[in-house]
PDB file of C-alpha atoms and ligand atoms in Angstrom:
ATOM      1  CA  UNK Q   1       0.000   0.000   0.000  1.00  0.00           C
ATOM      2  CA  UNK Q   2       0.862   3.864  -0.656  1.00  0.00           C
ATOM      3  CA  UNK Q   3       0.408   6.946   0.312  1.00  0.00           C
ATOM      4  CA  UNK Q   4       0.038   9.654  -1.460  1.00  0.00           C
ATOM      5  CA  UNK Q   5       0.564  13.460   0.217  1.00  0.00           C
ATOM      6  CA  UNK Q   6      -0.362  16.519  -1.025  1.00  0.00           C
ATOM      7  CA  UNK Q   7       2.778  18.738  -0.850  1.00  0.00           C
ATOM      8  CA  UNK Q   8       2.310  21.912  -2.030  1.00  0.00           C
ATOM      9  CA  UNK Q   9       2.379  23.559   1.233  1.00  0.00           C
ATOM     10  CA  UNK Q  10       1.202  23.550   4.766  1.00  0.00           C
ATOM     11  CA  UNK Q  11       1.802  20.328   7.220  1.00  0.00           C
ATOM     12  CA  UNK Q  12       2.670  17.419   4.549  1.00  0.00           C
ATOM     13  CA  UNK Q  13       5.872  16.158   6.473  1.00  0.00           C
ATOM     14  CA  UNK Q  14       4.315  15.793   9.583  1.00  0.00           C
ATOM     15  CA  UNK Q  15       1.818  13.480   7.533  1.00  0.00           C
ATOM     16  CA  UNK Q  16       4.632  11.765   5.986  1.00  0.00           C
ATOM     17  CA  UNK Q  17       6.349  10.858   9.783  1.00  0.00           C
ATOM     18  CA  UNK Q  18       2.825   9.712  10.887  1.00  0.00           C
ATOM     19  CA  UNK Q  19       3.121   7.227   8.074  1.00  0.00           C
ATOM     20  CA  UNK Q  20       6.635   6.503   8.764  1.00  0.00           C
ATOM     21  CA  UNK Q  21       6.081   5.415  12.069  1.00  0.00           C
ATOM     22  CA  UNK Q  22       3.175   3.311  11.001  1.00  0.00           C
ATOM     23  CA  UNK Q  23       5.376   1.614   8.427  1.00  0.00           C
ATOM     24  CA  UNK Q  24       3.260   2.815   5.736  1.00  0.00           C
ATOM     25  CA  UNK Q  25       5.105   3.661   1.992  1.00  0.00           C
ATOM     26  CA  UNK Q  26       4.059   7.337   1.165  1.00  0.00           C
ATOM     27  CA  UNK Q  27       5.230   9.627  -1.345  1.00  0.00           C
ATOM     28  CA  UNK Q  28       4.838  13.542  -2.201  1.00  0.00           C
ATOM     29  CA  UNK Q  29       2.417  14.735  -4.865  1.00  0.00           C
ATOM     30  CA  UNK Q  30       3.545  18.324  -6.098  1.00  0.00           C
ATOM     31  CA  UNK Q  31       3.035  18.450  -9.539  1.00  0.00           C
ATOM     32  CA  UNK Q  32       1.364  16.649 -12.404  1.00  0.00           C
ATOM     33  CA  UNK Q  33       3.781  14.163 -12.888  1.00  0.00           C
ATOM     34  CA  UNK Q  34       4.386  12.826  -9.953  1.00  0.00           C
ATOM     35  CA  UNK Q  35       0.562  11.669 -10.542  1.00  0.00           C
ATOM     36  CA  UNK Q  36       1.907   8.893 -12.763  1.00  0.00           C
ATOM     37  CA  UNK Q  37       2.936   6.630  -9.387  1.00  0.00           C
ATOM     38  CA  UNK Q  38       0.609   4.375  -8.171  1.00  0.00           C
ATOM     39  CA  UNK Q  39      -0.658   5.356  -4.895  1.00  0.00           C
ATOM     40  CA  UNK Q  40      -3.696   4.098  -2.875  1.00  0.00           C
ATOM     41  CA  UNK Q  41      -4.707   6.740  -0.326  1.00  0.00           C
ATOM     42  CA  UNK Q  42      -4.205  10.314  -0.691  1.00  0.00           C
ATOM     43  CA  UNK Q  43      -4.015  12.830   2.427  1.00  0.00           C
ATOM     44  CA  UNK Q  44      -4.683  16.826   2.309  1.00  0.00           C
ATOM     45  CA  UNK Q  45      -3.046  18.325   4.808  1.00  0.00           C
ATOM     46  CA  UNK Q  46      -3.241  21.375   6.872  1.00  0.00           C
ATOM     47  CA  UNK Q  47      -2.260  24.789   5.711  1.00  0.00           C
ATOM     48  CA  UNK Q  48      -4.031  27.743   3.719  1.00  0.00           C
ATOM     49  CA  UNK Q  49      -7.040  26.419   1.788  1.00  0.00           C
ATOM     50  CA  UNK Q  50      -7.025  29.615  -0.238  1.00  0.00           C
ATOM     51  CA  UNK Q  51      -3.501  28.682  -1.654  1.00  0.00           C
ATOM     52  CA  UNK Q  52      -3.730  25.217  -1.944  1.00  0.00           C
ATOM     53  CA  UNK Q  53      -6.859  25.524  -3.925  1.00  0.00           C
ATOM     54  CA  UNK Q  54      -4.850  28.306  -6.608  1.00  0.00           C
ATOM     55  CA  UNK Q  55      -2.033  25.886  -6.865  1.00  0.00           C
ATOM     56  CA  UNK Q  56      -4.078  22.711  -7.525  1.00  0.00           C
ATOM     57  CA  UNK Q  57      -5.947  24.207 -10.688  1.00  0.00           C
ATOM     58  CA  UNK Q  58      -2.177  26.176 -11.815  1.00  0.00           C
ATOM     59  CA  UNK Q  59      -0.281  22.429 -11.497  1.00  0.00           C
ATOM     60  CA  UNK Q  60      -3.485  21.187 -13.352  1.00  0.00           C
ATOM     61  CA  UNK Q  61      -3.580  18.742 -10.492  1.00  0.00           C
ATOM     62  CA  UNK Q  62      -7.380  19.514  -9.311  1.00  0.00           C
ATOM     63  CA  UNK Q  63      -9.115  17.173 -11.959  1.00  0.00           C
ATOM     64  CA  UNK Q  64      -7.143  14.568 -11.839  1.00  0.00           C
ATOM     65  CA  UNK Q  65      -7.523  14.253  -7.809  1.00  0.00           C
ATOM     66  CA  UNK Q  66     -11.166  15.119  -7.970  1.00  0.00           C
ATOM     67  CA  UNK Q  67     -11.658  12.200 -10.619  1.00  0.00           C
ATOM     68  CA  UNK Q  68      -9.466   9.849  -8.163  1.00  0.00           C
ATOM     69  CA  UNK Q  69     -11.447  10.559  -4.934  1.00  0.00           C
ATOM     70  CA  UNK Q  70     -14.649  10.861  -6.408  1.00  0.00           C
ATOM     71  CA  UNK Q  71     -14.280   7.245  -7.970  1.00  0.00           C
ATOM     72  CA  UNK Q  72     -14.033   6.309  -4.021  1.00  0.00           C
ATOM     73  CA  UNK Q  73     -10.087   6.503  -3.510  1.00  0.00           C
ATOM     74  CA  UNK Q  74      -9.191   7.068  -0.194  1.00  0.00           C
ATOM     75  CA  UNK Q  75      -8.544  10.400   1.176  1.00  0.00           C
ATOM     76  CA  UNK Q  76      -7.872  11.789   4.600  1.00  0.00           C
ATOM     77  CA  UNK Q  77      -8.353  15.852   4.594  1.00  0.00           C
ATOM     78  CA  UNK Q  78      -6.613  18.079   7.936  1.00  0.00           C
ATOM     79  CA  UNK Q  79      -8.111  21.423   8.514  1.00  0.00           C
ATOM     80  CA  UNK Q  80      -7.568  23.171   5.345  1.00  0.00           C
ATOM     81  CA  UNK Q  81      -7.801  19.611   3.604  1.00  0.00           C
ATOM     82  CA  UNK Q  82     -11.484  19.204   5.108  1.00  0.00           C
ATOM     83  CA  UNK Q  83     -11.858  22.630   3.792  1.00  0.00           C
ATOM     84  CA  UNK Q  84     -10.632  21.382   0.150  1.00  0.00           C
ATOM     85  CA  UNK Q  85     -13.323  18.185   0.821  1.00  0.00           C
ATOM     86  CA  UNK Q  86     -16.383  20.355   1.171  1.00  0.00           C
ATOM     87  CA  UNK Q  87     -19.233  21.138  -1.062  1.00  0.00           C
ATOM     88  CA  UNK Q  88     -20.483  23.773   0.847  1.00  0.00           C
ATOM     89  CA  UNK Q  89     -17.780  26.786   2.266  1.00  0.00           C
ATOM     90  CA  UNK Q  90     -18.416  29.533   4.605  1.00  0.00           C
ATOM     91  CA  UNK Q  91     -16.096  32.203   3.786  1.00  0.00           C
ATOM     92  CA  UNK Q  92     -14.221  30.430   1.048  1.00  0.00           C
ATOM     93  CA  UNK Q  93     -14.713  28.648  -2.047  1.00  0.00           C
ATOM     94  CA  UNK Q  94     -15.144  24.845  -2.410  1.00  0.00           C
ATOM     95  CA  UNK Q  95     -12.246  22.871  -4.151  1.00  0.00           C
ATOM     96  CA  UNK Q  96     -12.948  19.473  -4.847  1.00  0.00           C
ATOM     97  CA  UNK Q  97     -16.732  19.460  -3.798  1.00  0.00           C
ATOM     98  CA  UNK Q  98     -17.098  15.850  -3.001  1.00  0.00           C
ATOM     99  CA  UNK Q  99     -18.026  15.599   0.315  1.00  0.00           C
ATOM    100  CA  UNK Q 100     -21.457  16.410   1.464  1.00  0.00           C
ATOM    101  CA  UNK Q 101     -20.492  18.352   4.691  1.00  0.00           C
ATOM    102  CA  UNK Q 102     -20.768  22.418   5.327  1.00  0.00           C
ATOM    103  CA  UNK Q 103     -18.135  24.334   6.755  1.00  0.00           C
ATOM    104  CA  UNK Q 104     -17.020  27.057   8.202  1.00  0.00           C
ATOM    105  CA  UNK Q 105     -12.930  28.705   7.795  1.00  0.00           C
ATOM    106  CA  UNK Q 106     -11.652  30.145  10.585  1.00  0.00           C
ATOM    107  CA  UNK Q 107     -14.975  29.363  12.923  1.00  0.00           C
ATOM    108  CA  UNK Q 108     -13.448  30.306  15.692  1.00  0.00           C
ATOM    109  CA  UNK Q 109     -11.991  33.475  15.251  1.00  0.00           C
ATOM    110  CA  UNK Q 110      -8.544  34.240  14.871  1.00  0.00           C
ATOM    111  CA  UNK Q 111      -7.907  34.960  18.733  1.00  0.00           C
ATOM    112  CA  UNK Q 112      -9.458  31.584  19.545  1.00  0.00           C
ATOM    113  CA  UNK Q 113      -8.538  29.758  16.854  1.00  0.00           C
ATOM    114  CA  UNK Q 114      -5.237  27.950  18.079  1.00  0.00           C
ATOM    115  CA  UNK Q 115      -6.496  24.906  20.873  1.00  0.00           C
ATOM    116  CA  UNK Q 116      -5.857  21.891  22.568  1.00  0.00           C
ATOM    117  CA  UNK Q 117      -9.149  19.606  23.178  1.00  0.00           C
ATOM    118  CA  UNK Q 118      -9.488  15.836  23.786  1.00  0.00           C
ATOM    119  CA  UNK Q 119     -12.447  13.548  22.962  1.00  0.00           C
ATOM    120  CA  UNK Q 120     -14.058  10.685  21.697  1.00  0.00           C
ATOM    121  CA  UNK Q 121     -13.812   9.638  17.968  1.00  0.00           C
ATOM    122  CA  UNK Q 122     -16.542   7.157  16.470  1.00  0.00           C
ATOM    123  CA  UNK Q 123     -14.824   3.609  16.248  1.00  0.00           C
ATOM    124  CA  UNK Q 124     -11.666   4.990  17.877  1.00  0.00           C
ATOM    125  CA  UNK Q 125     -11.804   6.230  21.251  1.00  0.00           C
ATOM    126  CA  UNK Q 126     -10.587   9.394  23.151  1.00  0.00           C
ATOM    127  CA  UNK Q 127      -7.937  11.017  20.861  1.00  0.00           C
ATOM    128  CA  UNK Q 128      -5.826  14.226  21.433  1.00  0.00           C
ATOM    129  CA  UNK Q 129      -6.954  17.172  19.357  1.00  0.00           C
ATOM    130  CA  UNK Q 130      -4.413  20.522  17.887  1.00  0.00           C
ATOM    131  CA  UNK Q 131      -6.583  23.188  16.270  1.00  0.00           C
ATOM    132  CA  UNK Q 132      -5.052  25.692  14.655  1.00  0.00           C
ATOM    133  CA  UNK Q 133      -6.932  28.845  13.001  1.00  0.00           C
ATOM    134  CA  UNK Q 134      -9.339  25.541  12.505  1.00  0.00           C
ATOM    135  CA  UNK Q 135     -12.799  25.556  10.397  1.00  0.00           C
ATOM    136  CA  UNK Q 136     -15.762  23.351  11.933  1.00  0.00           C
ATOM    137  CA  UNK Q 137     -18.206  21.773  10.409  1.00  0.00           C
ATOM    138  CA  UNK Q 138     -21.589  23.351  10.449  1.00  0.00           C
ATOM    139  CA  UNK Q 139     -23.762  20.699   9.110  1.00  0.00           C
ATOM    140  CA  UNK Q 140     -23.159  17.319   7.531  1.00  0.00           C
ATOM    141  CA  UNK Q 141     -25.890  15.820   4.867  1.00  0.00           C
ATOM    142  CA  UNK Q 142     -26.486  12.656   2.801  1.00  0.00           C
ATOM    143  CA  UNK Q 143     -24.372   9.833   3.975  1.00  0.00           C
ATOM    144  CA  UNK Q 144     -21.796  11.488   5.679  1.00  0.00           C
ATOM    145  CA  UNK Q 145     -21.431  10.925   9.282  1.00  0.00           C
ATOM    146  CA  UNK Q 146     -20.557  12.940  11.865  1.00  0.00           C
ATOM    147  CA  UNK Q 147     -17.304  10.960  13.896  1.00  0.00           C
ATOM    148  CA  UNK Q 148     -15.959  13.692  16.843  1.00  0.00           C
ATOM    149  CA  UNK Q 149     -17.408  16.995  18.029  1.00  0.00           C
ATOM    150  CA  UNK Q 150     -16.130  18.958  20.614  1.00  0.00           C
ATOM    151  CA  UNK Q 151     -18.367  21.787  22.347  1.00  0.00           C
ATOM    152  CA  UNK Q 152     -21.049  20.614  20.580  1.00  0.00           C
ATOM    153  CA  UNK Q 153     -19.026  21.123  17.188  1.00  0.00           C
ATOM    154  CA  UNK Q 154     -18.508  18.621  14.393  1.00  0.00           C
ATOM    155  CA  UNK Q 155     -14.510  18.172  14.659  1.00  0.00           C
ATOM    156  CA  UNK Q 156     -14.579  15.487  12.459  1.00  0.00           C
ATOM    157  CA  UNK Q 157     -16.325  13.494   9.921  1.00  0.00           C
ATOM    158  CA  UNK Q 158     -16.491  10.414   7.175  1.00  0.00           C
ATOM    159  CA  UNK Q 159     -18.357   9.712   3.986  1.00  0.00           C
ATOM    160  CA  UNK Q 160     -17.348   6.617   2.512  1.00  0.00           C
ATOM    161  CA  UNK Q 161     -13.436   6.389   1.779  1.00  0.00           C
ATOM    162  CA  UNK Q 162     -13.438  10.549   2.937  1.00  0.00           C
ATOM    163  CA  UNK Q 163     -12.259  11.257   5.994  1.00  0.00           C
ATOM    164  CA  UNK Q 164     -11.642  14.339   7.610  1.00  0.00           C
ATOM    165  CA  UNK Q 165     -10.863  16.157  11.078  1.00  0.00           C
ATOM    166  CA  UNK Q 166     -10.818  19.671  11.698  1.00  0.00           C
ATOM    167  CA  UNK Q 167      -7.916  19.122  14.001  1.00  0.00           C
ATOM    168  CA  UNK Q 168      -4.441  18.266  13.131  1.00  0.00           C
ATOM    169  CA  UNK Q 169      -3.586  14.261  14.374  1.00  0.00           C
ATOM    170  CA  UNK Q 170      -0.093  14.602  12.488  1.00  0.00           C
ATOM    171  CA  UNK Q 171       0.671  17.202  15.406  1.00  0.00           C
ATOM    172  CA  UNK Q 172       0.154  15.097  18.556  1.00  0.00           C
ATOM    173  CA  UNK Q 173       1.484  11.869  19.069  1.00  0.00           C
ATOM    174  CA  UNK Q 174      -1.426  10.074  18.630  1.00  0.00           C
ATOM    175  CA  UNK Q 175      -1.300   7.567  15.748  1.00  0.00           C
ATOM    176  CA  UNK Q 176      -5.102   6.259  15.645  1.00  0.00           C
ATOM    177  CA  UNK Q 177      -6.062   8.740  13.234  1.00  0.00           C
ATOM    178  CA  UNK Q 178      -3.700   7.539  10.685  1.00  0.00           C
ATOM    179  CA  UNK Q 179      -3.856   3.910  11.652  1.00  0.00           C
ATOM    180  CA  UNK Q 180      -7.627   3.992  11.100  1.00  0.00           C
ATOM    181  CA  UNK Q 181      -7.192   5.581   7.517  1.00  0.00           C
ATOM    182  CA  UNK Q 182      -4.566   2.583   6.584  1.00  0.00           C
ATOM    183  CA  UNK Q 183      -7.015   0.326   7.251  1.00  0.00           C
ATOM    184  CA  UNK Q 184      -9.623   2.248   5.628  1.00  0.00           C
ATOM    185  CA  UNK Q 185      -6.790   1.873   2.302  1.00  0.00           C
ATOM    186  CA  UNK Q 186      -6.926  -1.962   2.652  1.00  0.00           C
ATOM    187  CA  UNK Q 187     -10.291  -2.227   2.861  1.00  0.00           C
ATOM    188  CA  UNK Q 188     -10.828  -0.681  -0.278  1.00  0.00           C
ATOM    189  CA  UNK Q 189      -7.920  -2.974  -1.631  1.00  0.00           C
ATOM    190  CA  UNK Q 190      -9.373  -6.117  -0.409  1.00  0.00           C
ATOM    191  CA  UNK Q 191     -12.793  -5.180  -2.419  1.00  0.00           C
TER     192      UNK Q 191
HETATM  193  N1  LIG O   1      -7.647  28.606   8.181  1.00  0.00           N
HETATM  194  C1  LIG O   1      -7.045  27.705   7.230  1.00  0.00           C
HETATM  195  C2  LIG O   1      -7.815  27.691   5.907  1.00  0.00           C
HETATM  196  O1  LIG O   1      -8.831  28.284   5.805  1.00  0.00           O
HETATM  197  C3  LIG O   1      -6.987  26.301   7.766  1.00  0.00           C
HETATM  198  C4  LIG O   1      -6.060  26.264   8.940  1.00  0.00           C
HETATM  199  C5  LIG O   1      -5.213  25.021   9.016  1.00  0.00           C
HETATM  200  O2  LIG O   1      -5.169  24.183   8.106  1.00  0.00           O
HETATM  201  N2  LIG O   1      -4.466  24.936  10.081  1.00  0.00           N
HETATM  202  O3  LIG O   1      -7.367  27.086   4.979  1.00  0.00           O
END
């Protein structure tokens, strides 16, 4: 199995030593090219949705990945990554549109936006939580389920082979996160 990360900017090589310590192959996607490895899984990381968005149409890299994860790949989406997963965007523009969940950029204001939280996950337990200038998720619709909130906030959230957290798992030392996307990957492999 690999990984695919989206390295164009923001938190990708945290990602990339979450996988490492879960023995997991991963490689960096930052331009079209590097599109012609096989990968399994792809995660969006953290960062500035705004940019990331710009840079994915100007590396013609946004169809390509919005084909891939809309055909059911696997794909695990950190703050601004949720942000890129969302069909509906307060105060920002959706990216990739193919997750049926609302939210809302910098919900918390940018005093409060930085915050340490812990609690439960659907299927995974009580988890450590980093948010950083961090969106929430106003409203989720069709099948997409709602996996963590925190002060009556959706933190977190899955739809299928989409996952995403508001929070940042690559910045604690908590590997559940990641282990429970892995298996997500060889589920889909295995079908
Ligand atoms: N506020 C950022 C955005 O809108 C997300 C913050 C983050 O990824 N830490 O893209």
């Amino acid at each position: 199995m690999t990984v695919a990360i989206l390295a164009l900017q923001g938190a990708f090589v945290e990602h990339a030593a979450m996988l490492e310590r879960l023995g997991a192959a991963h490689f960096e996607i930052r331009q079209a090219r590097d599109l012609e490895r096989p990968f399994d899984g792809l995660i969006l990381p953290g960062g500035e949705s705004t940019v990331m968005r710009k840079l994915l149409h100007d590396l013609e890299l946004f169809e390509p990945l919005r084909e891939r994860i809309a055909d059911g790949m696997p794909v695990f989406g950190t703050c601004a990554g949720l942000i890129l997963l969302a069909k509906s965007v307060d105060g920002g523009v959706p990216c990739f549109a193919t997750m049926d969940i609302a939210v809302k950029r910098n919900a918390y204001g940018r005093q409060l936006g930085s915050f340490y939280a812990e609690a439960e996950c659907k299927d995974i337990g009580v988890i450590p939580m980093t948010f950083i200038r961090a969106p929430y998720i106003e409203r989720v619709s069709g099948d997409a389920e709602i996996m963590a909130t925190v002060d009556g906030n959706i933190v977190a959230a899955r739809q299928g082979n989409q996952l995403v957290t508001a929070f940042h798992p690559e910045l604690c030392e908590d590997l559940s996160i990641h282990r429970s996307f892995l298996e997500m990957i060889e589920e889909r492999k295995r079908s």
